[in-house]
């Protein structure tokens, strides 16, 4: 799985506080293959929360994994909290990296598929709608997004 | 060199498309969730975002999702008063009406579906 391999590569460059044990990354990779109703270990949530605290410049694969895994009911129930919303707000600011903004909106869209995420989406709608109005023309962000995307590839 | 620029152009276009679809999907899912809770009192706030997005988006799937969201917001409102307020707001938005008219008049190959035109016509029928 491409993005898990990318996470391994980026993980090696993190400081000790933000580093994830390889077994945890492997567990995350396995969880992504689960059916939506399957139980997930609590460690997955801890792993995701650590990954989501990585620097913005390397967050692209983390956000991509998160927006996919949040489609699983149990992950959705445990991850969609006020803590996640603080992370979402950070990456929707007008000066946030455009690639992270794009994936954060994808995460927000996927959150609605289960009740907990839907509740968080509804509770946060005023702030999110305002960030959309504050979003400058998508065309201005393109170069930044392109460079980040190509770098990740 | 030419191949590089062509590839770079397609990457840029792809990312812009993905961004537009991400935003439109969020808007659509939010509207569906609001309707489930019978909470369209916040419809005006969502409408303002739709009015801002519609003229700026050029990715057809993104536009389609916004139109579906708009139609859902207007037709599924739980109170007649609220529904009429939202319809009035759309009628008064010259930008929105202009975009809807343009999309509704788009012609395509015979016998092919033009979901943007069909959706726009339905919304125009709702508001006029």
PDB file of C-alpha atoms in Angstrom:
ATOM      1  CA  UNK A   1       0.000   0.000   0.000  1.00  0.00           C
ATOM      2  CA  UNK A   2       1.749   3.108  -1.286  1.00  0.00           C
ATOM      3  CA  UNK A   3       0.859   5.564   1.450  1.00  0.00           C
ATOM      4  CA  UNK A   4       1.787   3.191   4.275  1.00  0.00           C
ATOM      5  CA  UNK A   5       5.224   2.792   2.642  1.00  0.00           C
ATOM      6  CA  UNK A   6       5.437   6.572   2.480  1.00  0.00           C
ATOM      7  CA  UNK A   7       4.503   6.799   6.164  1.00  0.00           C
ATOM      8  CA  UNK A   8       7.317   4.393   7.019  1.00  0.00           C
ATOM      9  CA  UNK A   9       9.769   6.545   5.111  1.00  0.00           C
ATOM     10  CA  UNK A  10       8.588   9.774   6.778  1.00  0.00           C
ATOM     11  CA  UNK A  11       8.400   8.096  10.191  1.00  0.00           C
ATOM     12  CA  UNK A  12      12.138   7.449  10.097  1.00  0.00           C
ATOM     13  CA  UNK A  13      12.757  11.219   9.966  1.00  0.00           C
ATOM     14  CA  UNK A  14      10.523  12.144  12.886  1.00  0.00           C
ATOM     15  CA  UNK A  15      11.802  12.955  16.378  1.00  0.00           C
ATOM     16  CA  UNK A  16      11.357  10.275  19.034  1.00  0.00           C
ATOM     17  CA  UNK A  17       8.156  11.767  20.414  1.00  0.00           C
ATOM     18  CA  UNK A  18       6.413  11.608  17.020  1.00  0.00           C
ATOM     19  CA  UNK A  19       7.871   8.296  15.871  1.00  0.00           C
ATOM     20  CA  UNK A  20       5.607   5.283  15.517  1.00  0.00           C
ATOM     21  CA  UNK A  21       6.783   1.718  16.083  1.00  0.00           C
ATOM     22  CA  UNK A  22       6.751  -0.284  12.857  1.00  0.00           C
ATOM     23  CA  UNK A  23       4.293  -2.767  14.382  1.00  0.00           C
ATOM     24  CA  UNK A  24       1.841   0.090  14.876  1.00  0.00           C
ATOM     25  CA  UNK A  25       2.174   1.139  11.236  1.00  0.00           C
ATOM     26  CA  UNK A  26       1.666  -2.469  10.208  1.00  0.00           C
ATOM     27  CA  UNK A  27      -1.428  -2.656  12.409  1.00  0.00           C
ATOM     28  CA  UNK A  28      -2.722   0.515  10.741  1.00  0.00           C
ATOM     29  CA  UNK A  29      -2.081  -0.957   7.295  1.00  0.00           C
ATOM     30  CA  UNK A  30      -4.015  -4.103   8.268  1.00  0.00           C
ATOM     31  CA  UNK A  31      -6.896  -2.059   9.667  1.00  0.00           C
ATOM     32  CA  UNK A  32      -7.282  -0.261   6.372  1.00  0.00           C
ATOM     33  CA  UNK A  33      -8.121  -3.586   4.773  1.00  0.00           C
ATOM     34  CA  UNK A  34     -10.866  -4.264   7.343  1.00  0.00           C
ATOM     35  CA  UNK A  35     -14.520  -4.267   6.465  1.00  0.00           C
ATOM     36  CA  UNK A  36     -16.304  -1.137   7.741  1.00  0.00           C
ATOM     37  CA  UNK A  37     -18.007  -2.992  10.617  1.00  0.00           C
ATOM     38  CA  UNK A  38     -14.947  -4.818  11.898  1.00  0.00           C
ATOM     39  CA  UNK A  39     -13.553  -4.009  15.319  1.00  0.00           C
ATOM     40  CA  UNK A  40     -10.393  -1.906  15.381  1.00  0.00           C
ATOM     41  CA  UNK A  41      -7.864  -1.952  18.199  1.00  0.00           C
ATOM     42  CA  UNK A  42      -7.685   1.177  20.331  1.00  0.00           C
ATOM     43  CA  UNK A  43      -4.012   1.435  19.408  1.00  0.00           C
ATOM     44  CA  UNK A  44      -5.043   2.481  15.901  1.00  0.00           C
ATOM     45  CA  UNK A  45      -6.631   5.632  17.269  1.00  0.00           C
ATOM     46  CA  UNK A  46      -3.508   6.426  19.293  1.00  0.00           C
ATOM     47  CA  UNK A  47      -1.376   5.826  16.202  1.00  0.00           C
ATOM     48  CA  UNK A  48      -3.559   8.109  14.092  1.00  0.00           C
ATOM     49  CA  UNK A  49      -3.497  10.854  16.709  1.00  0.00           C
ATOM     50  CA  UNK A  50       0.310  10.717  16.826  1.00  0.00           C
ATOM     51  CA  UNK A  51       0.536  10.760  13.028  1.00  0.00           C
ATOM     52  CA  UNK A  52      -1.843  13.722  12.858  1.00  0.00           C
ATOM     53  CA  UNK A  53       0.553  15.698  15.044  1.00  0.00           C
ATOM     54  CA  UNK A  54       3.345  15.415  12.459  1.00  0.00           C
ATOM     55  CA  UNK A  55       4.556  18.630  10.786  1.00  0.00           C
ATOM     56  CA  UNK A  56       2.286  20.028   8.087  1.00  0.00           C
ATOM     57  CA  UNK A  57       4.900  19.520   5.363  1.00  0.00           C
ATOM     58  CA  UNK A  58       4.711  15.743   5.698  1.00  0.00           C
ATOM     59  CA  UNK A  59       1.057  15.369   6.612  1.00  0.00           C
ATOM     60  CA  UNK A  60      -0.295  14.574   3.140  1.00  0.00           C
ATOM     61  CA  UNK A  61      -0.159  10.725   3.433  1.00  0.00           C
ATOM     62  CA  UNK A  62      -1.438  10.910   7.041  1.00  0.00           C
ATOM     63  CA  UNK A  63      -4.499  12.895   6.010  1.00  0.00           C
ATOM     64  CA  UNK A  64      -5.035  10.548   3.068  1.00  0.00           C
ATOM     65  CA  UNK A  65      -4.993   7.506   5.340  1.00  0.00           C
ATOM     66  CA  UNK A  66      -7.249   9.248   7.861  1.00  0.00           C
ATOM     67  CA  UNK A  67      -9.903  10.246   5.315  1.00  0.00           C
ATOM     68  CA  UNK A  68     -10.103   6.600   4.183  1.00  0.00           C
ATOM     69  CA  UNK A  69     -10.058   4.903   7.575  1.00  0.00           C
ATOM     70  CA  UNK A  70     -12.710   7.245   9.002  1.00  0.00           C
ATOM     71  CA  UNK A  71     -15.182   5.417   6.742  1.00  0.00           C
ATOM     72  CA  UNK A  72     -14.954   2.528   9.220  1.00  0.00           C
ATOM     73  CA  UNK A  73     -17.649   2.889  11.882  1.00  0.00           C
ATOM     74  CA  UNK A  74     -15.556   2.150  14.919  1.00  0.00           C
ATOM     75  CA  UNK A  75     -12.711   4.439  13.841  1.00  0.00           C
ATOM     76  CA  UNK A  76     -15.282   7.126  13.063  1.00  0.00           C
ATOM     77  CA  UNK A  77     -16.796   6.796  16.548  1.00  0.00           C
ATOM     78  CA  UNK A  78     -13.470   7.072  18.328  1.00  0.00           C
ATOM     79  CA  UNK A  79     -11.629   9.524  16.118  1.00  0.00           C
ATOM     80  CA  UNK A  80     -14.326  12.118  15.408  1.00  0.00           C
ATOM     81  CA  UNK A  81     -13.900  14.185  18.538  1.00  0.00           C
ATOM     82  CA  UNK A  82     -13.153  17.782  19.441  1.00  0.00           C
ATOM     83  CA  UNK A  83      -9.445  16.873  19.295  1.00  0.00           C
ATOM     84  CA  UNK A  84      -9.780  15.935  15.613  1.00  0.00           C
ATOM     85  CA  UNK A  85     -11.698  19.153  14.987  1.00  0.00           C
ATOM     86  CA  UNK A  86      -8.776  21.204  16.308  1.00  0.00           C
ATOM     87  CA  UNK A  87      -6.533  19.448  13.791  1.00  0.00           C
ATOM     88  CA  UNK A  88      -9.091  20.040  11.038  1.00  0.00           C
ATOM     89  CA  UNK A  89      -9.267  23.755  11.874  1.00  0.00           C
ATOM     90  CA  UNK A  90      -5.496  24.036  11.735  1.00  0.00           C
ATOM     91  CA  UNK A  91      -5.351  22.638   8.194  1.00  0.00           C
ATOM     92  CA  UNK A  92      -8.243  24.722   6.893  1.00  0.00           C
ATOM     93  CA  UNK A  93      -6.731  28.077   7.763  1.00  0.00           C
ATOM     94  CA  UNK A  94      -6.292  30.344   4.725  1.00  0.00           C
ATOM     95  CA  UNK A  95      -2.489  30.073   5.001  1.00  0.00           C
ATOM     96  CA  UNK A  96      -2.447  26.278   5.440  1.00  0.00           C
ATOM     97  CA  UNK A  97      -0.892  24.135   2.732  1.00  0.00           C
ATOM     98  CA  UNK A  98      -3.370  23.718  -0.111  1.00  0.00           C
ATOM     99  CA  UNK A  99      -2.715  19.980  -0.392  1.00  0.00           C
ATOM    100  CA  UNK A 100      -3.594  19.563   3.297  1.00  0.00           C
ATOM    101  CA  UNK A 101      -6.674  21.762   2.882  1.00  0.00           C
ATOM    102  CA  UNK A 102      -7.877  19.582   0.024  1.00  0.00           C
ATOM    103  CA  UNK A 103      -7.461  16.343   1.966  1.00  0.00           C
ATOM    104  CA  UNK A 104      -9.047  17.861   5.062  1.00  0.00           C
ATOM    105  CA  UNK A 105     -12.192  18.669   3.077  1.00  0.00           C
ATOM    106  CA  UNK A 106     -12.179  15.074   1.845  1.00  0.00           C
ATOM    107  CA  UNK A 107     -11.869  13.924   5.461  1.00  0.00           C
ATOM    108  CA  UNK A 108     -14.771  16.181   6.448  1.00  0.00           C
ATOM    109  CA  UNK A 109     -16.922  14.799   3.633  1.00  0.00           C
ATOM    110  CA  UNK A 110     -16.184  11.192   4.662  1.00  0.00           C
ATOM    111  CA  UNK A 111     -16.870  11.854   8.344  1.00  0.00           C
ATOM    112  CA  UNK A 112     -20.590  12.165   7.604  1.00  0.00           C
ATOM    113  CA  UNK A 113     -20.918   8.468   6.761  1.00  0.00           C
ATOM    114  CA  UNK A 114     -21.382   7.529  10.413  1.00  0.00           C
ATOM    115  CA  UNK A 115     -23.306   9.129  13.241  1.00  0.00           C
ATOM    116  CA  UNK A 116     -20.434  10.386  15.378  1.00  0.00           C
ATOM    117  CA  UNK A 117     -18.699  12.012  12.439  1.00  0.00           C
ATOM    118  CA  UNK A 118     -22.000  13.407  11.225  1.00  0.00           C
ATOM    119  CA  UNK A 119     -22.577  15.007  14.622  1.00  0.00           C
ATOM    120  CA  UNK A 120     -19.101  16.529  14.583  1.00  0.00           C
ATOM    121  CA  UNK A 121     -19.704  17.768  11.037  1.00  0.00           C
ATOM    122  CA  UNK A 122     -22.983  19.407  12.044  1.00  0.00           C
ATOM    123  CA  UNK A 123     -21.562  20.938  15.221  1.00  0.00           C
ATOM    124  CA  UNK A 124     -18.636  22.418  13.301  1.00  0.00           C
ATOM    125  CA  UNK A 125     -20.522  23.592  10.235  1.00  0.00           C
ATOM    126  CA  UNK A 126     -20.477  27.322  11.042  1.00  0.00           C
ATOM    127  CA  UNK A 127     -16.697  27.429  11.279  1.00  0.00           C
ATOM    128  CA  UNK A 128     -16.171  25.205   8.243  1.00  0.00           C
ATOM    129  CA  UNK A 129     -18.594  27.192   6.085  1.00  0.00           C
ATOM    130  CA  UNK A 130     -16.766  30.372   7.072  1.00  0.00           C
ATOM    131  CA  UNK A 131     -13.416  28.845   6.055  1.00  0.00           C
ATOM    132  CA  UNK A 132     -14.924  28.052   2.665  1.00  0.00           C
ATOM    133  CA  UNK A 133     -15.952  31.661   2.237  1.00  0.00           C
ATOM    134  CA  UNK A 134     -12.447  32.740   3.255  1.00  0.00           C
ATOM    135  CA  UNK A 135     -10.808  30.373   0.770  1.00  0.00           C
ATOM    136  CA  UNK A 136      -9.060  32.366  -1.917  1.00  0.00           C
ATOM    137  CA  UNK A 137      -9.417  31.379  -5.559  1.00  0.00           C
ATOM    138  CA  UNK A 138      -8.442  27.733  -6.061  1.00  0.00           C
ATOM    139  CA  UNK A 139      -6.320  28.831  -8.979  1.00  0.00           C
ATOM    140  CA  UNK A 140      -3.913  30.723  -6.700  1.00  0.00           C
ATOM    141  CA  UNK A 141      -3.177  27.592  -4.683  1.00  0.00           C
ATOM    142  CA  UNK A 142      -2.533  25.344  -7.632  1.00  0.00           C
ATOM    143  CA  UNK A 143       1.223  25.776  -7.887  1.00  0.00           C
ATOM    144  CA  UNK A 144       1.689  25.024  -4.195  1.00  0.00           C
ATOM    145  CA  UNK A 145      -0.553  21.977  -4.388  1.00  0.00           C
ATOM    146  CA  UNK A 146       1.172  20.723  -7.517  1.00  0.00           C
ATOM    147  CA  UNK A 147       4.645  21.017  -6.008  1.00  0.00           C
ATOM    148  CA  UNK A 148       3.610  19.228  -2.822  1.00  0.00           C
ATOM    149  CA  UNK A 149       1.842  16.461  -4.704  1.00  0.00           C
ATOM    150  CA  UNK A 150       4.759  15.852  -7.038  1.00  0.00           C
ATOM    151  CA  UNK A 151       7.163  15.797  -4.080  1.00  0.00           C
ATOM    152  CA  UNK A 152       5.069  13.166  -2.292  1.00  0.00           C
ATOM    153  CA  UNK A 153       4.997  11.004  -5.427  1.00  0.00           C
TER     154      UNK A 153
ATOM    155  CA  UNK B   1      10.623  19.360 -22.113  1.00  0.00           C
ATOM    156  CA  UNK B   2       7.242  19.605 -23.804  1.00  0.00           C
ATOM    157  CA  UNK B   3       6.228  16.278 -22.236  1.00  0.00           C
ATOM    158  CA  UNK B   4       7.185  17.663 -18.796  1.00  0.00           C
ATOM    159  CA  UNK B   5       5.006  20.754 -19.224  1.00  0.00           C
ATOM    160  CA  UNK B   6       2.127  18.680 -20.574  1.00  0.00           C
ATOM    161  CA  UNK B   7       2.382  16.351 -17.577  1.00  0.00           C
ATOM    162  CA  UNK B   8       2.670  19.264 -15.156  1.00  0.00           C
ATOM    163  CA  UNK B   9      -0.444  20.836 -16.705  1.00  0.00           C
ATOM    164  CA  UNK B  10      -2.437  17.623 -16.273  1.00  0.00           C
ATOM    165  CA  UNK B  11      -1.255  17.181 -12.668  1.00  0.00           C
ATOM    166  CA  UNK B  12      -2.303  20.745 -11.876  1.00  0.00           C
ATOM    167  CA  UNK B  13      -5.680  20.290 -13.533  1.00  0.00           C
ATOM    168  CA  UNK B  14      -6.248  16.987 -11.734  1.00  0.00           C
ATOM    169  CA  UNK B  15      -5.486  18.480  -8.327  1.00  0.00           C
ATOM    170  CA  UNK B  16      -7.777  21.460  -8.956  1.00  0.00           C
ATOM    171  CA  UNK B  17     -10.556  19.026  -9.935  1.00  0.00           C
ATOM    172  CA  UNK B  18     -10.018  16.946  -6.796  1.00  0.00           C
ATOM    173  CA  UNK B  19     -10.141  20.075  -4.630  1.00  0.00           C
ATOM    174  CA  UNK B  20     -13.411  21.220  -6.178  1.00  0.00           C
ATOM    175  CA  UNK B  21     -14.983  17.770  -5.819  1.00  0.00           C
ATOM    176  CA  UNK B  22     -13.835  17.601  -2.173  1.00  0.00           C
ATOM    177  CA  UNK B  23     -15.535  20.893  -1.329  1.00  0.00           C
ATOM    178  CA  UNK B  24     -18.718  20.087  -3.246  1.00  0.00           C
ATOM    179  CA  UNK B  25     -18.963  16.645  -1.608  1.00  0.00           C
ATOM    180  CA  UNK B  26     -18.636  18.242   1.828  1.00  0.00           C
ATOM    181  CA  UNK B  27     -21.395  20.746   1.006  1.00  0.00           C
ATOM    182  CA  UNK B  28     -23.689  18.003  -0.319  1.00  0.00           C
ATOM    183  CA  UNK B  29     -23.107  15.707   2.669  1.00  0.00           C
ATOM    184  CA  UNK B  30     -23.689  18.610   5.061  1.00  0.00           C
ATOM    185  CA  UNK B  31     -27.012  19.444   3.408  1.00  0.00           C
ATOM    186  CA  UNK B  32     -28.133  15.796   3.576  1.00  0.00           C
ATOM    187  CA  UNK B  33     -27.201  15.681   7.277  1.00  0.00           C
ATOM    188  CA  UNK B  34     -29.075  18.942   7.968  1.00  0.00           C
ATOM    189  CA  UNK B  35     -32.152  17.552   6.230  1.00  0.00           C
ATOM    190  CA  UNK B  36     -31.985  14.349   8.257  1.00  0.00           C
ATOM    191  CA  UNK B  37     -32.159  16.443  11.407  1.00  0.00           C
ATOM    192  CA  UNK B  38     -34.864  18.684   9.945  1.00  0.00           C
ATOM    193  CA  UNK B  39     -32.481  21.571  10.475  1.00  0.00           C
ATOM    194  CA  UNK B  40     -32.559  23.782   7.438  1.00  0.00           C
ATOM    195  CA  UNK B  41     -32.608  26.928   9.532  1.00  0.00           C
ATOM    196  CA  UNK B  42     -28.936  27.210   8.626  1.00  0.00           C
ATOM    197  CA  UNK B  43     -29.795  26.995   4.956  1.00  0.00           C
ATOM    198  CA  UNK B  44     -28.854  30.620   4.298  1.00  0.00           C
ATOM    199  CA  UNK B  45     -25.281  30.046   5.488  1.00  0.00           C
ATOM    200  CA  UNK B  46     -24.938  27.066   3.180  1.00  0.00           C
ATOM    201  CA  UNK B  47     -26.504  29.038   0.331  1.00  0.00           C
ATOM    202  CA  UNK B  48     -23.874  31.757   0.678  1.00  0.00           C
ATOM    203  CA  UNK B  49     -21.163  29.164   0.161  1.00  0.00           C
ATOM    204  CA  UNK B  50     -23.012  27.702  -2.833  1.00  0.00           C
ATOM    205  CA  UNK B  51     -23.339  31.199  -4.378  1.00  0.00           C
ATOM    206  CA  UNK B  52     -19.581  31.698  -3.921  1.00  0.00           C
ATOM    207  CA  UNK B  53     -18.624  28.295  -5.310  1.00  0.00           C
ATOM    208  CA  UNK B  54     -20.932  27.968  -8.324  1.00  0.00           C
ATOM    209  CA  UNK B  55     -19.372  30.656 -10.542  1.00  0.00           C
ATOM    210  CA  UNK B  56     -15.804  29.648  -9.582  1.00  0.00           C
ATOM    211  CA  UNK B  57     -15.992  25.916 -10.156  1.00  0.00           C
ATOM    212  CA  UNK B  58     -15.336  24.430 -13.580  1.00  0.00           C
ATOM    213  CA  UNK B  59     -15.136  20.715 -12.752  1.00  0.00           C
ATOM    214  CA  UNK B  60     -18.443  19.217 -13.931  1.00  0.00           C
ATOM    215  CA  UNK B  61     -18.742  16.572 -11.205  1.00  0.00           C
ATOM    216  CA  UNK B  62     -18.147  19.233  -8.541  1.00  0.00           C
ATOM    217  CA  UNK B  63     -20.772  21.504 -10.073  1.00  0.00           C
ATOM    218  CA  UNK B  64     -23.211  18.597 -10.268  1.00  0.00           C
ATOM    219  CA  UNK B  65     -22.799  17.797  -6.565  1.00  0.00           C
ATOM    220  CA  UNK B  66     -23.373  21.423  -5.655  1.00  0.00           C
ATOM    221  CA  UNK B  67     -26.525  21.494  -7.790  1.00  0.00           C
ATOM    222  CA  UNK B  68     -27.817  18.325  -6.142  1.00  0.00           C
ATOM    223  CA  UNK B  69     -27.132  19.921  -2.767  1.00  0.00           C
ATOM    224  CA  UNK B  70     -28.906  23.111  -3.798  1.00  0.00           C
ATOM    225  CA  UNK B  71     -31.925  21.227  -5.096  1.00  0.00           C
ATOM    226  CA  UNK B  72     -32.059  19.132  -1.928  1.00  0.00           C
ATOM    227  CA  UNK B  73     -31.848  22.235   0.254  1.00  0.00           C
ATOM    228  CA  UNK B  74     -34.677  23.950  -1.623  1.00  0.00           C
ATOM    229  CA  UNK B  75     -37.044  21.023  -2.001  1.00  0.00           C
ATOM    230  CA  UNK B  76     -36.589  19.170   1.276  1.00  0.00           C
ATOM    231  CA  UNK B  77     -36.938  22.097   3.641  1.00  0.00           C
ATOM    232  CA  UNK B  78     -39.264  21.084   6.459  1.00  0.00           C
ATOM    233  CA  UNK B  79     -41.186  24.348   6.738  1.00  0.00           C
ATOM    234  CA  UNK B  80     -42.939  26.226   3.933  1.00  0.00           C
ATOM    235  CA  UNK B  81     -41.762  29.548   5.316  1.00  0.00           C
ATOM    236  CA  UNK B  82     -38.154  28.406   5.452  1.00  0.00           C
ATOM    237  CA  UNK B  83     -38.414  26.933   1.954  1.00  0.00           C
ATOM    238  CA  UNK B  84     -39.810  30.174   0.544  1.00  0.00           C
ATOM    239  CA  UNK B  85     -37.023  32.181   2.197  1.00  0.00           C
ATOM    240  CA  UNK B  86     -34.384  29.979   0.621  1.00  0.00           C
ATOM    241  CA  UNK B  87     -36.054  30.113  -2.793  1.00  0.00           C
ATOM    242  CA  UNK B  88     -36.246  33.904  -2.562  1.00  0.00           C
ATOM    243  CA  UNK B  89     -32.560  34.059  -1.697  1.00  0.00           C
ATOM    244  CA  UNK B  90     -31.670  32.040  -4.796  1.00  0.00           C
ATOM    245  CA  UNK B  91     -33.962  34.149  -7.001  1.00  0.00           C
ATOM    246  CA  UNK B  92     -32.251  37.303  -5.747  1.00  0.00           C
ATOM    247  CA  UNK B  93     -28.771  36.002  -6.462  1.00  0.00           C
ATOM    248  CA  UNK B  94     -28.054  37.200  -9.991  1.00  0.00           C
ATOM    249  CA  UNK B  95     -24.897  35.118 -10.090  1.00  0.00           C
ATOM    250  CA  UNK B  96     -26.652  31.902  -9.127  1.00  0.00           C
ATOM    251  CA  UNK B  97     -29.528  32.436 -11.548  1.00  0.00           C
ATOM    252  CA  UNK B  98     -27.121  33.289 -14.349  1.00  0.00           C
ATOM    253  CA  UNK B  99     -25.054  30.151 -13.757  1.00  0.00           C
ATOM    254  CA  UNK B 100     -28.196  28.006 -13.569  1.00  0.00           C
ATOM    255  CA  UNK B 101     -29.540  29.422 -16.838  1.00  0.00           C
ATOM    256  CA  UNK B 102     -26.212  28.897 -18.600  1.00  0.00           C
ATOM    257  CA  UNK B 103     -25.959  25.308 -17.396  1.00  0.00           C
ATOM    258  CA  UNK B 104     -29.573  24.572 -18.302  1.00  0.00           C
ATOM    259  CA  UNK B 105     -29.001  25.729 -21.865  1.00  0.00           C
ATOM    260  CA  UNK B 106     -25.936  23.565 -22.415  1.00  0.00           C
ATOM    261  CA  UNK B 107     -26.506  21.296 -25.369  1.00  0.00           C
ATOM    262  CA  UNK B 108     -24.707  18.014 -25.841  1.00  0.00           C
ATOM    263  CA  UNK B 109     -24.672  15.129 -28.253  1.00  0.00           C
ATOM    264  CA  UNK B 110     -28.130  13.750 -28.962  1.00  0.00           C
ATOM    265  CA  UNK B 111     -29.262  10.966 -26.632  1.00  0.00           C
ATOM    266  CA  UNK B 112     -26.470  11.594 -24.145  1.00  0.00           C
ATOM    267  CA  UNK B 113     -27.289  12.537 -20.600  1.00  0.00           C
ATOM    268  CA  UNK B 114     -26.453  16.019 -19.564  1.00  0.00           C
ATOM    269  CA  UNK B 115     -26.984  15.832 -15.872  1.00  0.00           C
ATOM    270  CA  UNK B 116     -25.868  19.401 -15.288  1.00  0.00           C
ATOM    271  CA  UNK B 117     -28.499  20.776 -17.656  1.00  0.00           C
ATOM    272  CA  UNK B 118     -31.222  18.499 -16.260  1.00  0.00           C
ATOM    273  CA  UNK B 119     -30.388  19.375 -12.667  1.00  0.00           C
ATOM    274  CA  UNK B 120     -30.242  23.109 -13.423  1.00  0.00           C
ATOM    275  CA  UNK B 121     -33.619  22.994 -15.149  1.00  0.00           C
ATOM    276  CA  UNK B 122     -35.168  21.295 -12.142  1.00  0.00           C
ATOM    277  CA  UNK B 123     -33.799  23.945  -9.823  1.00  0.00           C
ATOM    278  CA  UNK B 124     -34.990  26.743 -12.136  1.00  0.00           C
ATOM    279  CA  UNK B 125     -38.449  25.161 -12.103  1.00  0.00           C
ATOM    280  CA  UNK B 126     -38.311  25.219  -8.304  1.00  0.00           C
ATOM    281  CA  UNK B 127     -37.397  28.880  -8.013  1.00  0.00           C
ATOM    282  CA  UNK B 128     -39.471  30.398 -10.833  1.00  0.00           C
TER     283      UNK B 128
END
